[in-house]
mmCIF file of C-alpha atoms in Angstrom:
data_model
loop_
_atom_site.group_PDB
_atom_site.id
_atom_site.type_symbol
_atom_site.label_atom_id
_atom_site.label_comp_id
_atom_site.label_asym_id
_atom_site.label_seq_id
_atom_site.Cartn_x
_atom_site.Cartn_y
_atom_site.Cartn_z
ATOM 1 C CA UNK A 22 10.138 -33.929 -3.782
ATOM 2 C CA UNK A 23 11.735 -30.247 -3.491
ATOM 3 C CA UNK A 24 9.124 -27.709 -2.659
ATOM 4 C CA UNK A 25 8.513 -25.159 -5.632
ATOM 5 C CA UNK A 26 10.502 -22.002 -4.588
ATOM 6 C CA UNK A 27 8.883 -18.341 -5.697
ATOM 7 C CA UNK A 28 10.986 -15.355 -5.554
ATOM 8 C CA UNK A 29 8.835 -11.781 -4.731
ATOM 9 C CA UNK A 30 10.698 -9.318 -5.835
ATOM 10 C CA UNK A 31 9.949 -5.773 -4.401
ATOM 11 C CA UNK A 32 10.547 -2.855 -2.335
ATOM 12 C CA UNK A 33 10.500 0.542 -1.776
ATOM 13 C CA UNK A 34 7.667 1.763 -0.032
ATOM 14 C CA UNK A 35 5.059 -0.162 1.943
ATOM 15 C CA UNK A 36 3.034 0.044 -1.480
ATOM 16 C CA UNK A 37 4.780 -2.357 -2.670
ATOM 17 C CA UNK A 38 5.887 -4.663 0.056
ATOM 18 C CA UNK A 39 2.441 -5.357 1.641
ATOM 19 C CA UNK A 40 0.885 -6.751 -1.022
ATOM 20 C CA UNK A 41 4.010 -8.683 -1.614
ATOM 21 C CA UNK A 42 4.024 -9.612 2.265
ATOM 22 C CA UNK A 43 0.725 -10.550 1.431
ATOM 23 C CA UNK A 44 1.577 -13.496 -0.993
ATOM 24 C CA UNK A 45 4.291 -14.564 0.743
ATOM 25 C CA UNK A 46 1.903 -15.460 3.700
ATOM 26 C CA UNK A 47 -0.263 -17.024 1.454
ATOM 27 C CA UNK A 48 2.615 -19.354 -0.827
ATOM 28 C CA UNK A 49 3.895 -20.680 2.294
ATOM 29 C CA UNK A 50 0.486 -21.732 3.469
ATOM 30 C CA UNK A 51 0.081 -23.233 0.216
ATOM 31 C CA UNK A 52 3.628 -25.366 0.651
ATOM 32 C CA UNK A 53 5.971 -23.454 -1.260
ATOM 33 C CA UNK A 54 9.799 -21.764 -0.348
ATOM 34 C CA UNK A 55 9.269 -17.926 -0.650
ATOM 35 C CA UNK A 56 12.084 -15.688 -1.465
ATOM 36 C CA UNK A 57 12.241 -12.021 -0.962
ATOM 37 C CA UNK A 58 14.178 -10.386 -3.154
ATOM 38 C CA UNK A 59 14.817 -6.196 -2.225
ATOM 39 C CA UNK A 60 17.433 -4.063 -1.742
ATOM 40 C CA UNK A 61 18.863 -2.391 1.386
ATOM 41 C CA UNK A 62 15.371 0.083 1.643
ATOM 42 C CA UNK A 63 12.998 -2.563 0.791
ATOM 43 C CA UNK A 64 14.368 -4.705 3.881
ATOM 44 C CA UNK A 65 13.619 -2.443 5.988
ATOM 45 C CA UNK A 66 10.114 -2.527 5.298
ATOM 46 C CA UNK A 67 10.379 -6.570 5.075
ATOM 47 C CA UNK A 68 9.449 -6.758 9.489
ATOM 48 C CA UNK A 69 6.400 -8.338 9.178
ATOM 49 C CA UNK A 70 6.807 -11.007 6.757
ATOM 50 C CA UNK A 71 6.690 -14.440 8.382
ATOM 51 C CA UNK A 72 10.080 -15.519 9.681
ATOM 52 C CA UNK A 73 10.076 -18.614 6.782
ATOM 53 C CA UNK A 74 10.607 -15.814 4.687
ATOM 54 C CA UNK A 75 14.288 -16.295 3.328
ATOM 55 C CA UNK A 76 15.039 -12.186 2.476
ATOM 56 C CA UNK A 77 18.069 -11.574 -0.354
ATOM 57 C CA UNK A 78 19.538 -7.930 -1.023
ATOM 58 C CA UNK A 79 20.394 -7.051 -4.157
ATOM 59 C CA UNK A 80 22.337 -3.945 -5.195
ATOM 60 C CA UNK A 81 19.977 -1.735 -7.016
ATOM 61 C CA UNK A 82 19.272 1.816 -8.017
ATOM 62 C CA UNK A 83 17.350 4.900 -9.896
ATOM 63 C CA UNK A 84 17.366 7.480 -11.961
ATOM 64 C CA UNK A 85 15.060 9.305 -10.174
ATOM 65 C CA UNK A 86 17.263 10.243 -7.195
ATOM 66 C CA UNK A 87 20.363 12.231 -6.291
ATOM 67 C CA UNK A 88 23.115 13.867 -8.190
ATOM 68 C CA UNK A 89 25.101 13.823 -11.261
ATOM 69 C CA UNK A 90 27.217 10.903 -9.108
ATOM 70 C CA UNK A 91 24.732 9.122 -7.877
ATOM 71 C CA UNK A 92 23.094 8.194 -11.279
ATOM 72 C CA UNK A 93 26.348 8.137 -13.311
ATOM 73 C CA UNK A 94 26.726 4.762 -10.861
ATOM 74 C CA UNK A 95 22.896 3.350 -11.403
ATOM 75 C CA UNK A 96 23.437 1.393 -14.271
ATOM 76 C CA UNK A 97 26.539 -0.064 -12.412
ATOM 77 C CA UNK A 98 24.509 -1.205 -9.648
ATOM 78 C CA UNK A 99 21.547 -2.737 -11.705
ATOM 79 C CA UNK A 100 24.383 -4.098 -13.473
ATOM 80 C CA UNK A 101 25.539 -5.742 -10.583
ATOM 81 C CA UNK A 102 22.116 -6.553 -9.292
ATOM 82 C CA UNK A 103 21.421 -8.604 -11.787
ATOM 83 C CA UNK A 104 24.556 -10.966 -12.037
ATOM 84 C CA UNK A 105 23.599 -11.372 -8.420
ATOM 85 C CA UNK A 106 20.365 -12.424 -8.841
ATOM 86 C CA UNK A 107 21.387 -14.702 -12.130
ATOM 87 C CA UNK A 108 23.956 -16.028 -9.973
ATOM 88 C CA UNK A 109 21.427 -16.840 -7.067
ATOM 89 C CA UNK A 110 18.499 -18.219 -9.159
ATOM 90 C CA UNK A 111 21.085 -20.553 -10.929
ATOM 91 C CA UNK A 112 22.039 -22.238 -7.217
ATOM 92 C CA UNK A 113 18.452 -22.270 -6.346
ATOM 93 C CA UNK A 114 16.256 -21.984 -9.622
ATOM 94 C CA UNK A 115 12.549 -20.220 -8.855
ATOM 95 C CA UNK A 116 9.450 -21.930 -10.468
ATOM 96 C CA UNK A 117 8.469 -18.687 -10.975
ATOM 97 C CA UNK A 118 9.407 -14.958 -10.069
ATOM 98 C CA UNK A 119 6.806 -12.553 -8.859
ATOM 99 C CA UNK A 120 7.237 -8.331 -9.277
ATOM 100 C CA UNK A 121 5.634 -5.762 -7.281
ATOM 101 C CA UNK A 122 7.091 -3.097 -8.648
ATOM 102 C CA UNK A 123 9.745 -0.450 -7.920
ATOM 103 C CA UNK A 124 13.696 -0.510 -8.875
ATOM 104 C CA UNK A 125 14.721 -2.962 -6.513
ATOM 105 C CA UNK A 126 11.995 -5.650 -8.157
ATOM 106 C CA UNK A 127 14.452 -4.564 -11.213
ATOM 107 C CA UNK A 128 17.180 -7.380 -10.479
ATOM 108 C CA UNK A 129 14.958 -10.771 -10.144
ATOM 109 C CA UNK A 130 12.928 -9.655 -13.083
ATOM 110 C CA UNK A 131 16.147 -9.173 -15.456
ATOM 111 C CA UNK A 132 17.264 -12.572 -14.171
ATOM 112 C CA UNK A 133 13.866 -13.825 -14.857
ATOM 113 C CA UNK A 134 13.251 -12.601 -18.167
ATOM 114 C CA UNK A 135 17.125 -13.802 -18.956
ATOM 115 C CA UNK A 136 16.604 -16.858 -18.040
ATOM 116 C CA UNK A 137 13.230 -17.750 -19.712
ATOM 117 C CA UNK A 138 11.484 -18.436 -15.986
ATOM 118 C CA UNK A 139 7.687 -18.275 -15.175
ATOM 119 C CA UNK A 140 6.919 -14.690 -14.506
ATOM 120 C CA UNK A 141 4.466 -12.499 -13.199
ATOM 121 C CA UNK A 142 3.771 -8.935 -12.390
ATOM 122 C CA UNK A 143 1.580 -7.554 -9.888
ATOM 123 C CA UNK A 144 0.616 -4.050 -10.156
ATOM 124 C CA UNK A 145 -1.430 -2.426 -7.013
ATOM 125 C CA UNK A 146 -2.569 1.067 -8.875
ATOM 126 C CA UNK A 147 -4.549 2.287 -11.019
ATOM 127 C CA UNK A 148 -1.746 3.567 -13.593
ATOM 128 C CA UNK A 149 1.669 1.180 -13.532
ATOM 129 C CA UNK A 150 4.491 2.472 -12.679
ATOM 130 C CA UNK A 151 8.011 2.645 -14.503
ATOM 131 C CA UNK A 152 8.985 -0.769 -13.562
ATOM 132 C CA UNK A 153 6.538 -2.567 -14.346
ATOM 133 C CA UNK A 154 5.433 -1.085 -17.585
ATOM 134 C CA UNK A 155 9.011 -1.886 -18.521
ATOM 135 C CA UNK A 156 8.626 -5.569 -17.585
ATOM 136 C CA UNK A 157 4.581 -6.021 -18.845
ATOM 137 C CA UNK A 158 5.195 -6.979 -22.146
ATOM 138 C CA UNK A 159 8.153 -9.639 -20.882
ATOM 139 C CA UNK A 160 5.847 -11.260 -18.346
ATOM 140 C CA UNK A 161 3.199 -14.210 -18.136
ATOM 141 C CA UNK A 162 0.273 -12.585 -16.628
ATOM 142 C CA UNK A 163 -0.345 -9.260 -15.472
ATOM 143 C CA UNK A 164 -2.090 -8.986 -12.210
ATOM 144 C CA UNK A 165 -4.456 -5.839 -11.106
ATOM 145 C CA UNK A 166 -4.809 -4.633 -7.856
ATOM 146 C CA UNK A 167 -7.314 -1.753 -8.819
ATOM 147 C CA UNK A 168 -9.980 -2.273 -11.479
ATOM 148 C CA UNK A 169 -9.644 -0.956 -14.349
ATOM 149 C CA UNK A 170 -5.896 -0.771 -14.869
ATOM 150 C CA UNK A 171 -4.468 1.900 -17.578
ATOM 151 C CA UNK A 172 -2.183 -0.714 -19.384
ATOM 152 C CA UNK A 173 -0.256 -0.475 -21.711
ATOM 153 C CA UNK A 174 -0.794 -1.390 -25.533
ATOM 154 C CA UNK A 175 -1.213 -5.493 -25.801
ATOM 155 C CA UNK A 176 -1.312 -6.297 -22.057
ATOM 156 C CA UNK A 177 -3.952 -8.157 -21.204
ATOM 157 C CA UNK A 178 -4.924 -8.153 -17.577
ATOM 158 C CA UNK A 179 -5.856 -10.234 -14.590
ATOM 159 C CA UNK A 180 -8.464 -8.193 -11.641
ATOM 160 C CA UNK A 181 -7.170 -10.472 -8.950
ATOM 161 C CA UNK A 182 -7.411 -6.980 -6.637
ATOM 162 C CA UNK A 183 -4.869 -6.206 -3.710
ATOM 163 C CA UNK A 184 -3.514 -8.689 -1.323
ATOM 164 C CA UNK A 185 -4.388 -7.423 2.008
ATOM 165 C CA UNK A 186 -1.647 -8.884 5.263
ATOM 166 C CA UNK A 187 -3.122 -11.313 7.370
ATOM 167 C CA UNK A 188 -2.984 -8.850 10.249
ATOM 168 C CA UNK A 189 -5.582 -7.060 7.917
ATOM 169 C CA UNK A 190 -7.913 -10.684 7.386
ATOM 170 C CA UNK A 191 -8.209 -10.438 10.942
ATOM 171 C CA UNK A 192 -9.524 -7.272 11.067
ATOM 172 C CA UNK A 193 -11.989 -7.923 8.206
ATOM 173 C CA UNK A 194 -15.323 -6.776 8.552
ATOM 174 C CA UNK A 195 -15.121 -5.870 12.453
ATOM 175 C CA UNK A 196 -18.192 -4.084 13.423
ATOM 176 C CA UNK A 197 -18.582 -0.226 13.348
ATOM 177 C CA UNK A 198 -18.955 1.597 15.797
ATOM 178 C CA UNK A 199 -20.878 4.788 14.711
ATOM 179 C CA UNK A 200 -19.820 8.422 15.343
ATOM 180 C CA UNK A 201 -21.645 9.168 18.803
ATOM 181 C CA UNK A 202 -21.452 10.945 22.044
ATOM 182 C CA UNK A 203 -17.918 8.977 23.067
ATOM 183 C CA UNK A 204 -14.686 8.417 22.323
ATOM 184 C CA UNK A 205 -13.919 8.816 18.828
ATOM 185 C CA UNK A 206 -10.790 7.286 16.688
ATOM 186 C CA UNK A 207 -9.422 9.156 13.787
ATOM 187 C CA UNK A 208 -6.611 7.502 12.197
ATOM 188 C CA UNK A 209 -4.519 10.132 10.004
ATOM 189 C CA UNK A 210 -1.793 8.042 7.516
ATOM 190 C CA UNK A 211 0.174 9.211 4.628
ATOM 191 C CA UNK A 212 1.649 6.143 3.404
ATOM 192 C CA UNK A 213 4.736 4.177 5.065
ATOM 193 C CA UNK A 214 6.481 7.421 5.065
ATOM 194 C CA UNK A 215 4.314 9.974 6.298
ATOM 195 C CA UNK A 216 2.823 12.923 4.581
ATOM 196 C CA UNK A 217 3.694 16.395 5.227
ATOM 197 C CA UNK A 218 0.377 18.178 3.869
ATOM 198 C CA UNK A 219 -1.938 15.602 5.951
ATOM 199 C CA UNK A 220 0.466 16.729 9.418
ATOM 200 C CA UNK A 221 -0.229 20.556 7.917
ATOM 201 C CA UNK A 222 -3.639 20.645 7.483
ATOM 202 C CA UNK A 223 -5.612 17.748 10.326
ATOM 203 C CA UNK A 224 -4.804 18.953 13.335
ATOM 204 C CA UNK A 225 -5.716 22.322 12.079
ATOM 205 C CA UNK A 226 -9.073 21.107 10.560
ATOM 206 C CA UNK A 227 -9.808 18.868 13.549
ATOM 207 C CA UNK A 228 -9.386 22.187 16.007
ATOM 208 C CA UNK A 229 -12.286 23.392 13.744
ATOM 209 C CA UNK A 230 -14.771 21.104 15.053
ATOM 210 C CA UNK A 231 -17.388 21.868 16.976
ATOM 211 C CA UNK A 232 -16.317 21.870 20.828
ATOM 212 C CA UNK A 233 -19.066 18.748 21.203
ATOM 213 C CA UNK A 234 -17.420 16.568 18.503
ATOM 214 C CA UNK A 235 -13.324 18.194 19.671
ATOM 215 C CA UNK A 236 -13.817 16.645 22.972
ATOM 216 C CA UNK A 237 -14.726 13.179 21.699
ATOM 217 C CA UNK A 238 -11.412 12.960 19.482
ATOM 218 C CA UNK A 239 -8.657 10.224 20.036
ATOM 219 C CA UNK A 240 -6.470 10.996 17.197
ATOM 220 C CA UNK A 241 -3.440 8.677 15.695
ATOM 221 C CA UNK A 242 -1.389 10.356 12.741
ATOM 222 C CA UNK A 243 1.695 9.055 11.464
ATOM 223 C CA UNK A 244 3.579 12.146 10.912
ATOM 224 C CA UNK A 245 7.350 12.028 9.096
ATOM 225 C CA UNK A 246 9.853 12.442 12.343
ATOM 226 C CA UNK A 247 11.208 15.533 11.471
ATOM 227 C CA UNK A 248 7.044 17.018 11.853
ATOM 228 C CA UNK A 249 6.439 14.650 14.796
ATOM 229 C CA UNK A 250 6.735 17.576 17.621
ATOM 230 C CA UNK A 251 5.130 20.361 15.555
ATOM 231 C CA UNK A 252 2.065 17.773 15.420
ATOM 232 C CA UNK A 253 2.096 17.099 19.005
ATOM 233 C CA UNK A 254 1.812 20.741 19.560
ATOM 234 C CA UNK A 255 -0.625 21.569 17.281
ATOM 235 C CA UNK A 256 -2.817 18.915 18.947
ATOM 236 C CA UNK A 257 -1.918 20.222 22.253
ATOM 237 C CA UNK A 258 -2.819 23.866 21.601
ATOM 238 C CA UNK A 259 -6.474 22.279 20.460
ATOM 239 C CA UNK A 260 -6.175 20.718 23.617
ATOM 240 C CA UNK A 261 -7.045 17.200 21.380
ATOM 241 C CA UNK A 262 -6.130 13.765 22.543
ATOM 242 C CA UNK A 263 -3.397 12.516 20.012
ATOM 243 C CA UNK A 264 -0.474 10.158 19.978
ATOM 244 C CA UNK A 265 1.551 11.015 16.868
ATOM 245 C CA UNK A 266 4.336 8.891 15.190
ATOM 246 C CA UNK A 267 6.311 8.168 12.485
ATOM 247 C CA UNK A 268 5.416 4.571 11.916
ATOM 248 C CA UNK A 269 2.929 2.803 13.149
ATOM 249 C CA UNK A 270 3.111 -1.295 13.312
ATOM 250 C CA UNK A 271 -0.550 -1.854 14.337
ATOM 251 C CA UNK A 272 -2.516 -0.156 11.843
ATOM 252 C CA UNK A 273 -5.163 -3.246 11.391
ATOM 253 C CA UNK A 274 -6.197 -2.174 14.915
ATOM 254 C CA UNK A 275 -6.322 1.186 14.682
ATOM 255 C CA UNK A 276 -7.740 1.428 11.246
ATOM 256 C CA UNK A 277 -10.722 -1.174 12.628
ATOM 257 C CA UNK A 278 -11.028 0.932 15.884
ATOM 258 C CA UNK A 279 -11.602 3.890 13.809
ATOM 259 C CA UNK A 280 -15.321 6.278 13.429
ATOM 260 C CA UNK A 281 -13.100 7.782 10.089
ATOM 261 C CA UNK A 282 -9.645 7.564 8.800
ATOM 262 C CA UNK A 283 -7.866 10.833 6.580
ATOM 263 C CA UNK A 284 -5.294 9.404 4.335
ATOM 264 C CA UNK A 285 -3.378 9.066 1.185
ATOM 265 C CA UNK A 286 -5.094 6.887 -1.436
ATOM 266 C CA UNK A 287 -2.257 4.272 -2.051
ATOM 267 C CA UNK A 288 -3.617 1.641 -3.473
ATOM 268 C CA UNK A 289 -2.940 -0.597 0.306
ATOM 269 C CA UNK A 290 -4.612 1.359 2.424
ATOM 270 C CA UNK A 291 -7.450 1.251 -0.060
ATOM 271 C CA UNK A 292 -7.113 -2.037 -0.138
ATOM 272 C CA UNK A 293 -7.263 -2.036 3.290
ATOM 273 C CA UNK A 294 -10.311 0.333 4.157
ATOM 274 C CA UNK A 295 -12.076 -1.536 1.446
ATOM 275 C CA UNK A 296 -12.028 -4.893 3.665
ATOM 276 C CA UNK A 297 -12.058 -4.045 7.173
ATOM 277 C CA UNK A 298 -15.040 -1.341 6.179
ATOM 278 C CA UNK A 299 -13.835 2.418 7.316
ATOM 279 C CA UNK A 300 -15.222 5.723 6.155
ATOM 280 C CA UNK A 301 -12.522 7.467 4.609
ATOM 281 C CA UNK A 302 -11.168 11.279 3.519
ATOM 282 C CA UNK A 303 -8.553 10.582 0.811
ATOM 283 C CA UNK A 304 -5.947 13.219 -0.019
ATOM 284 C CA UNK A 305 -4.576 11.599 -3.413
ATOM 285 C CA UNK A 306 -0.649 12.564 -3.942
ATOM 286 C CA UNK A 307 -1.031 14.814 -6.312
ATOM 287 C CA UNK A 308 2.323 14.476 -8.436
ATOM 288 C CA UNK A 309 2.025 10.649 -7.915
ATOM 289 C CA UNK A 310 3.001 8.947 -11.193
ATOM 290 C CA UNK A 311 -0.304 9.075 -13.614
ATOM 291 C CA UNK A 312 -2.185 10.710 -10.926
ATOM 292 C CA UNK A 313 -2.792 7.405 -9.822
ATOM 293 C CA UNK A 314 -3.831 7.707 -6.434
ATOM 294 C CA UNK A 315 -6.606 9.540 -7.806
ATOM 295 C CA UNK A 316 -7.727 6.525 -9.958
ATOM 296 C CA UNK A 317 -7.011 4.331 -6.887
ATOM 297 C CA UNK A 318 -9.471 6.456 -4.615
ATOM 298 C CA UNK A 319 -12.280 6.126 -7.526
ATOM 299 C CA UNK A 320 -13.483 2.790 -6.143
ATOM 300 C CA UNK A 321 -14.503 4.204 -2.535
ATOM 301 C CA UNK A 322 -15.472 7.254 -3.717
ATOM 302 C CA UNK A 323 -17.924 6.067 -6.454
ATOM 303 C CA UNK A 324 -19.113 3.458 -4.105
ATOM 304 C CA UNK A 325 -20.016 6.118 -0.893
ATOM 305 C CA UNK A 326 -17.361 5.225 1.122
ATOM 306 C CA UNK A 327 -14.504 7.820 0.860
ATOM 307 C CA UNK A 328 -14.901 11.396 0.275
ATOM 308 C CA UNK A 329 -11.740 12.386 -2.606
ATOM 309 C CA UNK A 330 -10.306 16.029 -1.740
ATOM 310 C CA UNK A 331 -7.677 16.896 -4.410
ATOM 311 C CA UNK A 332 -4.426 18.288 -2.839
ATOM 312 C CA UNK A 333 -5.078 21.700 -4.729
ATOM 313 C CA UNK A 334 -8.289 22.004 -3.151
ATOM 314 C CA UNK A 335 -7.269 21.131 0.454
ATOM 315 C CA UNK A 336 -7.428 23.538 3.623
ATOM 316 C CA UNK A 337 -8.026 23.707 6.812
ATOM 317 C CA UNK A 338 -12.026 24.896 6.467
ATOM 318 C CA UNK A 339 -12.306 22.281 3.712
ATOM 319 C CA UNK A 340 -11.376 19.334 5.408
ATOM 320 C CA UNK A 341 -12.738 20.431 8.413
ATOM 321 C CA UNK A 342 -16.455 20.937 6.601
ATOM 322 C CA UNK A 343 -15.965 16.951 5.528
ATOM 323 C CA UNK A 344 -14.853 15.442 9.076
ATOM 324 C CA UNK A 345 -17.665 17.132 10.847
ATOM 325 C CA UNK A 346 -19.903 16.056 7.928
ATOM 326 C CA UNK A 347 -18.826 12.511 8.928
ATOM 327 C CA UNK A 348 -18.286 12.435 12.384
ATOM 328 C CA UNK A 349 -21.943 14.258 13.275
ATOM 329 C CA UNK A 350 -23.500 11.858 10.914
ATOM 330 C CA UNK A 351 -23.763 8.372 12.399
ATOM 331 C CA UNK A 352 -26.292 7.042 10.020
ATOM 332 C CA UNK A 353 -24.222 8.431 7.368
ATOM 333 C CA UNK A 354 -20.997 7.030 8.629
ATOM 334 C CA UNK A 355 -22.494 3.451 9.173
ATOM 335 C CA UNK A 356 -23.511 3.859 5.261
ATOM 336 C CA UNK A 357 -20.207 4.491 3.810
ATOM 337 C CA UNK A 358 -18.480 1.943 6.333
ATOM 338 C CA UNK A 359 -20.904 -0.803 4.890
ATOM 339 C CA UNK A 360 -20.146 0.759 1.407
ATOM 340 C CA UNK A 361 -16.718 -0.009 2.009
ATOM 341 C CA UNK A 362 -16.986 -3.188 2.227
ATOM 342 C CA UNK A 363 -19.147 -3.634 -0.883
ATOM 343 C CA UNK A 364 -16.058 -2.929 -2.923
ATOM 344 C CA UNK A 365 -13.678 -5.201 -1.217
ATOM 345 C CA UNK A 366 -11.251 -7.927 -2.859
ATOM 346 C CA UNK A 367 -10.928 -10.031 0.455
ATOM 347 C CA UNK A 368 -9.528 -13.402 -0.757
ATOM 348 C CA UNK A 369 -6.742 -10.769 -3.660
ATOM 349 C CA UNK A 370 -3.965 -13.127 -2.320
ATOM 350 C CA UNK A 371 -5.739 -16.469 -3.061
ATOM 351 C CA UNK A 372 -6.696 -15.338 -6.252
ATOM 352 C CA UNK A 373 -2.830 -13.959 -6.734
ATOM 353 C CA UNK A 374 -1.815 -17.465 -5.400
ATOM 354 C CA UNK A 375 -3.886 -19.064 -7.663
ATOM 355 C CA UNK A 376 -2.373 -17.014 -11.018
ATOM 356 C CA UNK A 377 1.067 -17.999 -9.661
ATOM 357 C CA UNK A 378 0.192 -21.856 -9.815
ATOM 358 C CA UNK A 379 -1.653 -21.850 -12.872
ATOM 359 C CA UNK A 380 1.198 -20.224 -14.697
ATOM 360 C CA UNK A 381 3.895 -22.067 -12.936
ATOM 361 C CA UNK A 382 2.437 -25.157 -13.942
ATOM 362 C CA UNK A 383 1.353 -24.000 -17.682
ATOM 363 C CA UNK A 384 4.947 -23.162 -18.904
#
């Protein structure tokens, strides 16, 4: 008997591909072929899914970026992305296709909805994006990553919250070590791609500290590459321990090594917070589609865990106020770790996995 084959289709921005890595991990334990359908940026965010992984580029493209020239060819590309992916999924037909959102899930879904195969959407924020509003009325089921969704009119969906990696799992629920006179880890993200206001304003803030909570600091912020050596010197001059780069591939162990972690509010990293159990500052991104980072941070924040400063609000003083709020709080910080956790989705992908077979087999 041929094993049922799914085809993810994503890519983009971490966003979208760890949640999608997060299936994949979870199909093939289940017995299925997984697919990866992306385009050239996607794959390069496609590392860490498990080598059984077969990964398939497809030519794809948006409005949203460069010149006149550049988007006089998009709808040439999709074009082309989509015979590709018709031409793929009629030498290897999916029992069902998967999107995560972004342009280059835009190919496998237009093949999908062509061809009349099992489909699903997952969305990981609060508000959809483009994409996947375009696809939710042409679609299945409608997953949610973040509870409640802003959908749109008739689309009824399914909380089966955020698949967290399996590098994440691991991590889950590791024991917190409270604020104290010792080493202490901050972990400073902005997403898979770095965040120019968060490499602006921490090491600043952090120099604020008291010198008896300074001294403590072992700092790890992902920083785009063209800030990387402004951010080492800005540590440097606050004479603060701090290894700054623009990616970081072991983020389950920092994040769970972590007294406090300053980040964006993508809706994986609050997946992820929200099951290994971190106290968080968020920094939504504030022109974010919908403002839906904001909506994404409204779990944590209404929970205890994460403190929400809106971009127009941040400085220096203000963020420093919060981390030393934190970080000379250990009480405190134990609370909003374990409040963390109270809002977790640990077993998203099983439940994801679950929609996938259910509909698969319902068609």
């Amino acid at each position: 008997m041929t094993q049922p084959l799914i085809v993810i289709a994503a890519g983009g921005t971490g966003g979208h591909m760890f949640p999608a890595q997060a299936l994949a991990e979870e199909m093939l334990a289940r017995g299925w072929r997984v697919r990866l359908s992306t385009d050239d940026r996607g794959a390069r965010y496609a590392g860490g899914f498990p080598e059984d992984v077969d990964i398939e580029v497809m030519p794809s493209a948006t409005f949203a970026r460069g010149g006149l020239a550049s988007k006089a060819g998009v709808p040439f590309k999709l074009t082309g992305g989509v015979l590709r992916a018709l031409w793929a999924f009629r030498r290897d037909r999916p029992t069902l296709v998967a999107g995560f959102g972004g342009y280059p899930a835009v190919p496998a879904m237009a093949a999908a909805v062509m061809m009349k195969l099992p489909r699903i959407i997952h969305e990981q924020n609060g508000v959809p994006g483009r994409v996947n509003r375009i696809f939710a009325t042409r679609v299945d089921a409608f997953a949610c990553g973040t509870w409640p969704t802003d959908l749109p009119e008739g689309v009824e969906g399914a909380h089966t919250g955020n698949p967290v990696r399996a590098a994440i799992h691991k991590r889950a629920e590791s024991p917190y070590i409270a604020p104290g006179d010792h080493p202490m880890s901050v972990l400073v993200i902005g997403g898979s791609q770095g965040a120019r206001i968060l490499s602006d304003a921490v090491p600043d803030a952090l120099s604020r500290l008291p010198d008896d909570l300074r001294r403590h600091l072992r700092v790890a912020h992902q920083a785009r590459p063209e800030d990387e050596e402004r951010v080492v010197a800005a540590y440097d001059t606050a004479d603060i321990s701090a290894v700054v780069q623009s990616f970081f591939d072991d983020i389950p162990t920092r994040m769970a090594d972590a007294q406090l972690v300053i980040s964006r509010a993508g809706a994986s990293t609050v997946a992820d917070l929200s099951v290994i159990g971190r106290p968080a500052i968020l920094i939504p991104y504030a022109v974010a589609a919908g403002d839906h980072q904001t909506v994404n941070a409204r779990g944590l924040s209404e929970a205890g865990a994460a403190i929400v400063i809106p971009e127009s609000k941040l400085t220096a003083e203000s963020l420093a106020e919060q981390a030393e709020l934190i970080l000379s709080n250990p009480q405190g910080a134990s609370r909003m770790a374990r409040a963390a956790l109270s809002v977790a989705v640990p077993d998203a992908a099983s439940r994801l996995a679950d929609l996938v077979q259910y509909v698969s087999q319902t068609r």
